[in-house]
Every structure is written in structure tokens, then in C-alpha cells.
Coordinates of C-alpha atoms in Angstrom, one line a residue:
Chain A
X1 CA 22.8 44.7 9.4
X2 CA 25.1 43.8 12.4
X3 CA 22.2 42.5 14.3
X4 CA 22.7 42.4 18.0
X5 CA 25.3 43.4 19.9
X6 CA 26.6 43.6 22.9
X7 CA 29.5 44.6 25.0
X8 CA 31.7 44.5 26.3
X9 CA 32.5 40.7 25.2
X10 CA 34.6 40.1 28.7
X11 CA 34.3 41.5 32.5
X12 CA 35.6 41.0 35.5
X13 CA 33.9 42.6 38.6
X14 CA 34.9 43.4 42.3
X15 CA 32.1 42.2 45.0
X16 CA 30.3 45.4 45.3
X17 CA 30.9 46.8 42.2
X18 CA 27.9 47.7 39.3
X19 CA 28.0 47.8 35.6
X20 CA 26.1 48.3 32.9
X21 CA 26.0 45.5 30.3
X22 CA 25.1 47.1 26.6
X23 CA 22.8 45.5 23.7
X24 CA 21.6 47.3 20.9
X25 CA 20.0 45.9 17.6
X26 CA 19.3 47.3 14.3
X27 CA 16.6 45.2 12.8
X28 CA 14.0 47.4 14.1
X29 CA 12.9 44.5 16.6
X30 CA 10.1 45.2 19.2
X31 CA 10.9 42.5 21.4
X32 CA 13.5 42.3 23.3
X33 CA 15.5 39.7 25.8
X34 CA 18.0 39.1 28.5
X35 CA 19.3 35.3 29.4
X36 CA 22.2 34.4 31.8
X37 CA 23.6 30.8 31.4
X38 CA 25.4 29.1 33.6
X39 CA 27.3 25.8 32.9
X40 CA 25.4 23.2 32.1
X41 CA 22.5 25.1 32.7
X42 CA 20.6 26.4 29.9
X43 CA 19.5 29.9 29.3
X44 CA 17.4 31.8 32.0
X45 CA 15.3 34.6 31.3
X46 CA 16.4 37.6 33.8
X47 CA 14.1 40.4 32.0
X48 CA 12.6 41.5 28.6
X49 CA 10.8 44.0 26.9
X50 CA 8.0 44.1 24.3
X51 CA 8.6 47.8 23.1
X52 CA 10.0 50.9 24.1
X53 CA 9.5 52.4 27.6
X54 CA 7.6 48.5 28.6
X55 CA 9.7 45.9 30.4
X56 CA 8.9 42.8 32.3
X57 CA 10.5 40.4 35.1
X58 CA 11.4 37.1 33.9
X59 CA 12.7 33.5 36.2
X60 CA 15.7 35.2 37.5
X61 CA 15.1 39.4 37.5
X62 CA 16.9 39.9 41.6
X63 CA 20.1 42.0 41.5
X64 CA 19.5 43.2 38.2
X65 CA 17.4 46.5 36.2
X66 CA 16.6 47.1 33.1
X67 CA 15.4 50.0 30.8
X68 CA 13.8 50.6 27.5
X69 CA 14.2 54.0 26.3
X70 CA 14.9 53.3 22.5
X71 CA 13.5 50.4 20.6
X72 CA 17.3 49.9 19.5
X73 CA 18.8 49.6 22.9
X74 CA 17.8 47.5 26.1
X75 CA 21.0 48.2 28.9
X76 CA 20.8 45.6 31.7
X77 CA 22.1 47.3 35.0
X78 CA 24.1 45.1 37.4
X79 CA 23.9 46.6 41.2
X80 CA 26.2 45.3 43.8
X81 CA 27.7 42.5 41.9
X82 CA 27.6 39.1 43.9
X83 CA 29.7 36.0 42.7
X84 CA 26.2 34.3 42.2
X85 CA 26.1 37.0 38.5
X86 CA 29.0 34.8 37.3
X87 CA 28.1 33.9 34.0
X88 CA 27.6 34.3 30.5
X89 CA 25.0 36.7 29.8
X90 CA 22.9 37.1 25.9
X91 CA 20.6 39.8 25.2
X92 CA 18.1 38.7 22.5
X93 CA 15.9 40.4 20.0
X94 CA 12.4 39.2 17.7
X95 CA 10.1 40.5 16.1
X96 CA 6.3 40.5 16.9
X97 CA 4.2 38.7 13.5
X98 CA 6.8 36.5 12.6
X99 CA 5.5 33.0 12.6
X100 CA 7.4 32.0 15.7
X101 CA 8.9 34.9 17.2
X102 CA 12.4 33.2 16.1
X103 CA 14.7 35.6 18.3
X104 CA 17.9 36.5 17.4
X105 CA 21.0 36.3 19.6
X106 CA 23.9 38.3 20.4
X107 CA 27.4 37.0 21.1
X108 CA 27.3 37.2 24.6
X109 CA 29.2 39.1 27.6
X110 CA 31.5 37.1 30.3
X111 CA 31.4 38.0 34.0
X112 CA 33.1 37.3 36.3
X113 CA 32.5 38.4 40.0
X114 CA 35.5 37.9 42.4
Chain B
X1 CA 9.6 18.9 38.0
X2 CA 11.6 20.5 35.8
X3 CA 9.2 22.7 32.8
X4 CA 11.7 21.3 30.5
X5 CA 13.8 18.1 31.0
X6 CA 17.2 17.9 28.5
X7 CA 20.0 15.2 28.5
X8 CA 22.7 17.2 29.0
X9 CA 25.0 14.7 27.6
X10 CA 28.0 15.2 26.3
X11 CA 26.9 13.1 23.1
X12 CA 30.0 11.7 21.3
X13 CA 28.9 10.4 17.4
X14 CA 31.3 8.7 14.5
X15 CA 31.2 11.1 11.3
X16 CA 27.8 9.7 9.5
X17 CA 25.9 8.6 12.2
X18 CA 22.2 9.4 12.9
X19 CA 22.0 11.6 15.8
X20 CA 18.2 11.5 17.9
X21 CA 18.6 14.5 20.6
X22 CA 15.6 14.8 23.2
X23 CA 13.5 16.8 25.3
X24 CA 10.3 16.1 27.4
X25 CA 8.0 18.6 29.1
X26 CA 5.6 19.1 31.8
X27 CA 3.2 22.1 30.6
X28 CA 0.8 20.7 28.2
X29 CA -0.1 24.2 27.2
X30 CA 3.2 24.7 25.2
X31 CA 1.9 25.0 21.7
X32 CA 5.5 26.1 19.4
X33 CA 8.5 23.9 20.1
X34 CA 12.1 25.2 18.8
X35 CA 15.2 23.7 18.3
X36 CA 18.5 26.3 18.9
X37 CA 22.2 25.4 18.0
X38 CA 24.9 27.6 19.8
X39 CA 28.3 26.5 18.7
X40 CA 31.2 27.3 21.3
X41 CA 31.7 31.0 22.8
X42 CA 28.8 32.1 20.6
X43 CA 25.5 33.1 20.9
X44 CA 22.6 30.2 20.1
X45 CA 20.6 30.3 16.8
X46 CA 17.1 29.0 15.7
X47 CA 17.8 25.8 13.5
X48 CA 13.9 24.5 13.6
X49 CA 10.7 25.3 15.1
X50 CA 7.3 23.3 14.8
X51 CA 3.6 24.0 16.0
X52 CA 1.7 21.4 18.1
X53 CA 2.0 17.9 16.9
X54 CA 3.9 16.6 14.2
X55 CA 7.3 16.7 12.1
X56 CA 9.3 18.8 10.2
X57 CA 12.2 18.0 7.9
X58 CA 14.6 20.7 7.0
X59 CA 17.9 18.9 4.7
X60 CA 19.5 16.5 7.5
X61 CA 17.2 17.8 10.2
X62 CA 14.1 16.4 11.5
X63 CA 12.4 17.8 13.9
X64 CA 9.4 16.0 15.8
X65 CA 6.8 17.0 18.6
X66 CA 4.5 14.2 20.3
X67 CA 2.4 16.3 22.4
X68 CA 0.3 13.5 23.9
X69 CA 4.1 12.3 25.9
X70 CA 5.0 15.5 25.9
X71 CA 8.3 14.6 23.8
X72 CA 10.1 16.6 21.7
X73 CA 13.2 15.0 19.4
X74 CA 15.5 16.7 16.5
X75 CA 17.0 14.0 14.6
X76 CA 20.5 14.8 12.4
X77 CA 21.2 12.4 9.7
X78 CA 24.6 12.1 7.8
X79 CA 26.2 13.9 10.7
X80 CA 29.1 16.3 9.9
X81 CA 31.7 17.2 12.4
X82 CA 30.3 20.7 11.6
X83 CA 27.1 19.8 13.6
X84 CA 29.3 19.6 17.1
X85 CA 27.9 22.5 19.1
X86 CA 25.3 22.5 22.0
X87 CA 21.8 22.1 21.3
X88 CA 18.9 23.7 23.1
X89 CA 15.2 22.6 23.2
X90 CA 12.6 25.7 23.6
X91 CA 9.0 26.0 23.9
X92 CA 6.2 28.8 24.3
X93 CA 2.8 28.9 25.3
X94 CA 1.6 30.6 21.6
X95 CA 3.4 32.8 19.3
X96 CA 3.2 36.0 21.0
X97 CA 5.3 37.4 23.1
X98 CA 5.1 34.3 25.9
X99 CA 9.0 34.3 26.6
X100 CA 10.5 30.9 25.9
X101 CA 11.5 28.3 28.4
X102 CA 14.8 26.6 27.3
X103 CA 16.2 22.8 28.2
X104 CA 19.7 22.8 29.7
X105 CA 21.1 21.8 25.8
X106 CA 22.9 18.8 24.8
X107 CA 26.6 18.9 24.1
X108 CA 27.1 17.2 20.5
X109 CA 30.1 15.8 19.2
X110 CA 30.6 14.1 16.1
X111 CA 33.3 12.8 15.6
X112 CA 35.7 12.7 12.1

């Protein structure tokens, strides 16, 4: 299993510009999660998704848009890129029954906005 | 108030030393606490989880919840210089599929 992945692993964006940031997993998860982290911030939840064609708004869900076509694949959609979407961002994956939803990172994708 | 409150350190240990890392809340409806380690340029990881009150030991890893102060601690015993990495408090409101609110993480160092 490769677990989750994303990509691309690095990005820099023009003010203005929109990109599509890429997660897929292959543990057959129904859950899944996007974070952004800042420095010395912690993780915030931007949007997630509890199964296939269902997603939800999390703390920080403004500039960004999500879809859930697959149960592999959750793209997160960047419009209009602002230098405020600096950051780090994870997409996350767990399974619904497991004792404590324990969710399962991927390595991350840098932006930068200039 | 901050939902969660977490030192942000950075946390600089000798090689051996016991490590107490911290996190308090204000929701008393949190019922799973977690502990993730996320070492540099990578993605974090569950290390330990508990429900409600109580400790759990897992090797050199305690964790401990006192829900009545709303405090939440991971003790590291015999710390390794492999144990340097950031670590995250989380908590939920029950095992479904409540997202989880994280602490800012505490930048650990241990030192050889």
C-alpha cells in the first residue's frame, strides 16, 4: 500500500493564479481530510469528506473547493491564489469503525503564493 | 480562548532525560485525546490515543488525560535523539467522524 499521496510535493503560485492540489489513497478509507499549517501553527481543517460524492466545510474552507467523486481521490481546488494560502497543506485519510478514527497522513504539498 | 492550548516550545532535552509535553482544553465535551509526532518535512502520525480519563503506556510513552483540569500530557522516558520531531495534541468530540481539533505542537529536541 502507498497510503496517501499527494502532489505535487512543491509549488509556487502567481497572485491570481488556481491549482489543483492532488490526494489519493489506496486503503479503501471513507473519510477523508484537508489541513493547512502554518508555522508555528498547528494543523487547520479547510474541508473533509465522509464518503464519496459528501463533503463538508471545516475552520478555514474560504478560497478553497473541494470534490468527492471517488472514494480514492479528494482534489482540493485553489481559486485566485492569495499570499494568505502560503503554507504547507496535508490531505488525510481514516477509516469509519476503527477505535479512534486514527487518520493517516500524507507527506504534504508546499505553496507558495508571490 | 483557544479550543486547544500547546506550548509551542522549542523543547531542548540531554539524551536520557524524561520528557512531560502538555496540552489543556476548553471543551469539556472532548471525549478521545490523541497524541501525533510529525518529524521534519513530513506528514504527522498517530503515536497514542486515549478515551476520557486516565493513562496509557505504550514502551517509553505515557500518555495521560485528566478531564476534570482539562489536561492532557504525553510523557517520553529514556529519550532518544530519535524522538526530536514536533508533537501535536488532538482531541474529538466521540469516535465518529467529529473532525479533530489540533494544539499548535511542541518542537522536541533531545539532545545526544
Amino acid at each position: 500500500n502507498a497510503g496517501v499521496t499527494q502532489t505535487p510535493k512543491f509549488r509556487i503560485l502567481k497572485i491570481g493564479q488556481s491549482m489543483t492540489l492532488q490526494c489519493t489513497q489506496d486503503m479503501n478509507h471513507n473519510y477523508m481530510y484537508w489541513y493547512r499549517q502554518d508555522p508555528g501553527m498547528g494543523l487547520k481543517l479547510i474541508y473533509y469528506s465522509v464518503g464519496a460524492g459528501i463533503t463538508d466545510k471545516g475552520e478555514v474552507p474560504n478560497g478553497y473547493n473541494v470534490s468527492r467523486s471517488t472514494t480514492e481521490d479528494f482534489p482540493l481546488r485553489l481559486e485566485l491564489a492569495a499570499p494568505s494560502q502560503t503554507s504547507v497543506y496535508f490531505c488525510a485519510s481514516s477509516l469509519a469503525g476503527s477505535v479512534a478514527y486514527e487518520q493517516y497522513f500524507g507527506p504534504g504539498t508546499r505553496l507558495t503564493v508571490t | 480562548q483557544k479550543e486547544v492550548e500547546q506550548d509551542p516550545g522549542p523543547l531542548s532535552v540531554p539524551e536520557g532525560a524524561i520528557v512531560s509535553l502538555n496540552c489543556t482544553y476548553s471543551n469539556s465535551a472532548f471525549q478521545y485525546f490523541m497524541w501525533y509526532r510529525q518529524y521534519s518535512r513530513k506528514g504527522p502520525e498517530l503515536l497514542m490515543y486515549t478515551y476520557s480519563s486516565g493513562n496509557k503506556e505504550d514502551g517509553r510513552f505515557t500518555a495521560q488525560v485528566d478531564k476534570s483540569s482539562k489536561y492532557i500530557s504525553l510523557f517520553i522516558r529514556d529519550s532518544q535523539p530519535s524522538d526530536s520531531a514536533t508533537y501535536l495534541c488532538a482531541m474529538s468530540l466521540n469516535s465518529g467522524n467529529t473532525p479533530l481539533v489540533f494544539g499548535k505542537g511542541t518542537r522536541l529536541s533531545v539532545i545526544a
